[in-house]
Amino acid sequence: MNDDQRYIWNGVLTMYEGFIEKNRPKIDQFIHEDCTVWDSHERNLAFGLKGLNEVRARRPQDGSGPKAERIDATEPEITIYGDMAVARHYLTVVYADAPSREIRNTGVWKKFDQGWQLVHNHEDELPLAH
């Protein structure tokens, strides 16, 4: 990996750490305010951090949802196109109280003066293995 690819991959890993830690600022530092997001549990496209926060608000807030213990991100494929990048990878979400789930993710990143930021994210939850 070159420096830009490493920065993006480390950003991805840091966002997953932030998710487990319930630390939104740790996640949001890498997300552009005008991003778009296809969330695996939502039908509609979320527009901007405002839309992403609306998606987050619809998730169980009372602790009744699945409890993610760990997120293992693997197989990064990051292609740089000038000031744009496409980052693809798999992740496995390991739950304390439910079967693990595998997700494939594609993120589109753009290089701004302050560094790379995620401008679009698309995740697909894969079927449970039988």
mmCIF file of C-alpha atoms in Angstrom:
data_model
loop_
_atom_site.group_PDB
_atom_site.id
_atom_site.type_symbol
_atom_site.label_atom_id
_atom_site.label_comp_id
_atom_site.label_asym_id
_atom_site.label_seq_id
_atom_site.Cartn_x
_atom_site.Cartn_y
_atom_site.Cartn_z
ATOM 1 C CA MET A 1 0.000 0.000 0.000
ATOM 2 C CA ASN A 2 1.122 3.550 -0.632
ATOM 3 C CA ASP A 3 0.680 6.389 1.894
ATOM 4 C CA ASP A 4 -2.787 7.390 0.625
ATOM 5 C CA GLN A 5 -4.037 3.810 0.687
ATOM 6 C CA ARG A 6 -2.653 3.321 4.207
ATOM 7 C CA TYR A 7 -4.330 6.551 5.384
ATOM 8 C CA ILE A 8 -7.704 5.423 4.013
ATOM 9 C CA TRP A 9 -7.390 1.875 5.406
ATOM 10 C CA ASN A 10 -6.360 3.195 8.816
ATOM 11 C CA GLY A 11 -9.356 5.550 8.637
ATOM 12 C CA VAL A 12 -11.656 2.589 7.977
ATOM 13 C CA LEU A 13 -10.182 0.654 10.912
ATOM 14 C CA THR A 14 -10.408 3.702 13.191
ATOM 15 C CA MET A 15 -14.096 4.150 12.313
ATOM 16 C CA TYR A 16 -14.804 0.531 13.285
ATOM 17 C CA GLU A 17 -12.953 1.045 16.570
ATOM 18 C CA GLY A 18 -15.128 4.110 17.136
ATOM 19 C CA PHE A 19 -18.267 2.058 16.475
ATOM 20 C CA ILE A 20 -17.321 -0.545 19.093
ATOM 21 C CA GLU A 21 -16.376 2.234 21.543
ATOM 22 C CA LYS A 22 -19.604 4.178 20.759
ATOM 23 C CA ASN A 23 -17.375 7.157 19.937
ATOM 24 C CA ARG A 24 -19.064 9.123 17.146
ATOM 25 C CA PRO A 25 -16.394 11.852 16.889
ATOM 26 C CA LYS A 26 -13.800 9.126 16.243
ATOM 27 C CA ILE A 27 -15.965 7.898 13.361
ATOM 28 C CA ASP A 28 -17.207 11.205 12.012
ATOM 29 C CA GLN A 29 -13.750 12.769 11.650
ATOM 30 C CA PHE A 30 -13.385 10.715 8.444
ATOM 31 C CA ILE A 31 -16.879 11.369 7.031
ATOM 32 C CA HIS A 32 -17.532 14.407 4.852
ATOM 33 C CA GLU A 33 -20.515 16.474 6.013
ATOM 34 C CA ASP A 34 -22.180 16.055 2.584
ATOM 35 C CA CYS A 35 -21.626 12.297 2.332
ATOM 36 C CA THR A 36 -24.211 9.805 1.121
ATOM 37 C CA VAL A 37 -24.698 6.422 2.792
ATOM 38 C CA TRP A 38 -26.451 3.182 1.861
ATOM 39 C CA ASP A 39 -26.861 1.496 5.250
ATOM 40 C CA SER A 40 -27.411 -2.271 5.185
ATOM 41 C CA HIS A 41 -30.505 -1.967 7.402
ATOM 42 C CA GLU A 42 -32.142 0.991 5.645
ATOM 43 C CA ARG A 43 -33.863 1.146 2.284
ATOM 44 C CA ASN A 44 -33.268 4.831 1.549
ATOM 45 C CA LEU A 45 -30.080 6.698 0.838
ATOM 46 C CA ALA A 46 -28.951 8.908 3.738
ATOM 47 C CA PHE A 47 -27.799 12.390 2.735
ATOM 48 C CA GLY A 48 -25.081 14.101 4.752
ATOM 49 C CA LEU A 49 -24.072 13.639 8.357
ATOM 50 C CA LYS A 50 -27.576 14.843 9.255
ATOM 51 C CA GLY A 51 -29.106 11.924 7.348
ATOM 52 C CA LEU A 52 -26.581 9.501 8.814
ATOM 53 C CA ASN A 53 -27.463 10.712 12.307
ATOM 54 C CA GLU A 54 -31.154 10.099 11.517
ATOM 55 C CA VAL A 55 -30.265 6.502 10.566
ATOM 56 C CA ARG A 56 -28.297 6.159 13.795
ATOM 57 C CA ALA A 57 -31.255 7.515 15.809
ATOM 58 C CA ARG A 58 -33.521 4.750 14.433
ATOM 59 C CA ARG A 59 -31.267 2.057 15.871
ATOM 60 C CA PRO A 60 -32.251 0.687 19.294
ATOM 61 C CA GLN A 61 -31.065 3.129 21.958
ATOM 62 C CA ASP A 62 -32.145 1.090 24.986
ATOM 63 C CA GLY A 63 -29.546 -1.662 24.672
ATOM 64 C CA SER A 64 -32.064 -4.096 23.160
ATOM 65 C CA GLY A 65 -30.240 -4.384 19.824
ATOM 66 C CA PRO A 66 -27.459 -6.839 19.081
ATOM 67 C CA LYS A 67 -24.265 -6.150 21.001
ATOM 68 C CA ALA A 68 -21.275 -5.955 18.664
ATOM 69 C CA GLU A 69 -18.111 -7.074 20.441
ATOM 70 C CA ARG A 70 -15.692 -6.776 17.560
ATOM 71 C CA ILE A 71 -15.457 -5.796 13.903
ATOM 72 C CA ASP A 72 -12.846 -7.586 11.822
ATOM 73 C CA ALA A 73 -12.152 -5.779 8.536
ATOM 74 C CA THR A 74 -10.272 -7.780 5.898
ATOM 75 C CA GLU A 75 -9.237 -7.955 2.254
ATOM 76 C CA PRO A 76 -8.815 -4.242 1.536
ATOM 77 C CA GLU A 77 -8.723 -3.255 -2.140
ATOM 78 C CA ILE A 78 -8.062 0.474 -2.397
ATOM 79 C CA THR A 79 -7.660 2.161 -5.762
ATOM 80 C CA ILE A 80 -6.566 5.792 -6.004
ATOM 81 C CA TYR A 81 -7.775 7.906 -8.946
ATOM 82 C CA GLY A 82 -6.083 11.282 -8.454
ATOM 83 C CA ASP A 83 -8.012 12.976 -5.638
ATOM 84 C CA MET A 84 -10.650 10.210 -5.503
ATOM 85 C CA ALA A 85 -10.362 6.673 -4.160
ATOM 86 C CA VAL A 86 -12.521 3.566 -4.020
ATOM 87 C CA ALA A 87 -11.979 1.401 -0.945
ATOM 88 C CA ARG A 88 -13.502 -2.081 -0.898
ATOM 89 C CA HIS A 89 -13.313 -4.616 1.899
ATOM 90 C CA TYR A 90 -15.166 -7.245 3.888
ATOM 91 C CA LEU A 91 -15.972 -7.033 7.547
ATOM 92 C CA THR A 92 -17.264 -9.524 10.047
ATOM 93 C CA VAL A 93 -19.275 -8.183 12.953
ATOM 94 C CA VAL A 94 -18.915 -10.474 15.962
ATOM 95 C CA TYR A 95 -21.869 -10.208 18.355
ATOM 96 C CA ALA A 96 -22.075 -11.261 21.995
ATOM 97 C CA ASP A 97 -25.696 -12.340 21.637
ATOM 98 C CA ALA A 98 -26.267 -13.188 17.961
ATOM 99 C CA PRO A 99 -24.547 -14.954 15.064
ATOM 100 C CA SER A 100 -21.664 -13.093 13.449
ATOM 101 C CA ARG A 101 -22.537 -11.258 10.233
ATOM 102 C CA GLU A 102 -20.388 -10.691 7.168
ATOM 103 C CA ILE A 103 -20.705 -7.435 5.257
ATOM 104 C CA ARG A 104 -19.048 -6.204 2.103
ATOM 105 C CA ASN A 105 -18.345 -2.500 1.962
ATOM 106 C CA THR A 106 -17.443 0.005 -0.722
ATOM 107 C CA GLY A 107 -16.403 3.508 0.261
ATOM 108 C CA VAL A 108 -15.683 6.416 -2.051
ATOM 109 C CA TRP A 109 -13.120 8.812 -0.609
ATOM 110 C CA LYS A 110 -12.077 12.278 -1.785
ATOM 111 C CA LYS A 111 -8.875 14.100 -0.933
ATOM 112 C CA PHE A 112 -9.515 17.566 0.511
ATOM 113 C CA ASP A 113 -7.015 20.119 1.815
ATOM 114 C CA GLN A 114 -7.422 18.605 5.308
ATOM 115 C CA GLY A 115 -6.965 15.033 4.031
ATOM 116 C CA TRP A 116 -9.043 12.124 2.750
ATOM 117 C CA GLN A 117 -12.724 11.938 3.703
ATOM 118 C CA LEU A 118 -15.461 9.449 2.963
ATOM 119 C CA VAL A 119 -18.008 10.953 0.544
ATOM 120 C CA HIS A 120 -20.092 7.829 -0.126
ATOM 121 C CA ASN A 121 -20.434 4.500 1.662
ATOM 122 C CA HIS A 122 -22.332 1.395 0.596
ATOM 123 C CA GLU A 123 -22.626 -1.742 2.676
ATOM 124 C CA ASP A 124 -24.287 -5.062 1.882
ATOM 125 C CA GLU A 125 -25.008 -7.614 4.564
ATOM 126 C CA LEU A 126 -24.266 -11.073 3.205
ATOM 127 C CA PRO A 127 -26.575 -14.037 3.903
ATOM 128 C CA LEU A 128 -25.841 -16.159 6.950
ATOM 129 C CA ALA A 129 -23.802 -19.240 6.082
ATOM 130 C CA HIS A 130 -25.691 -22.497 6.436
#
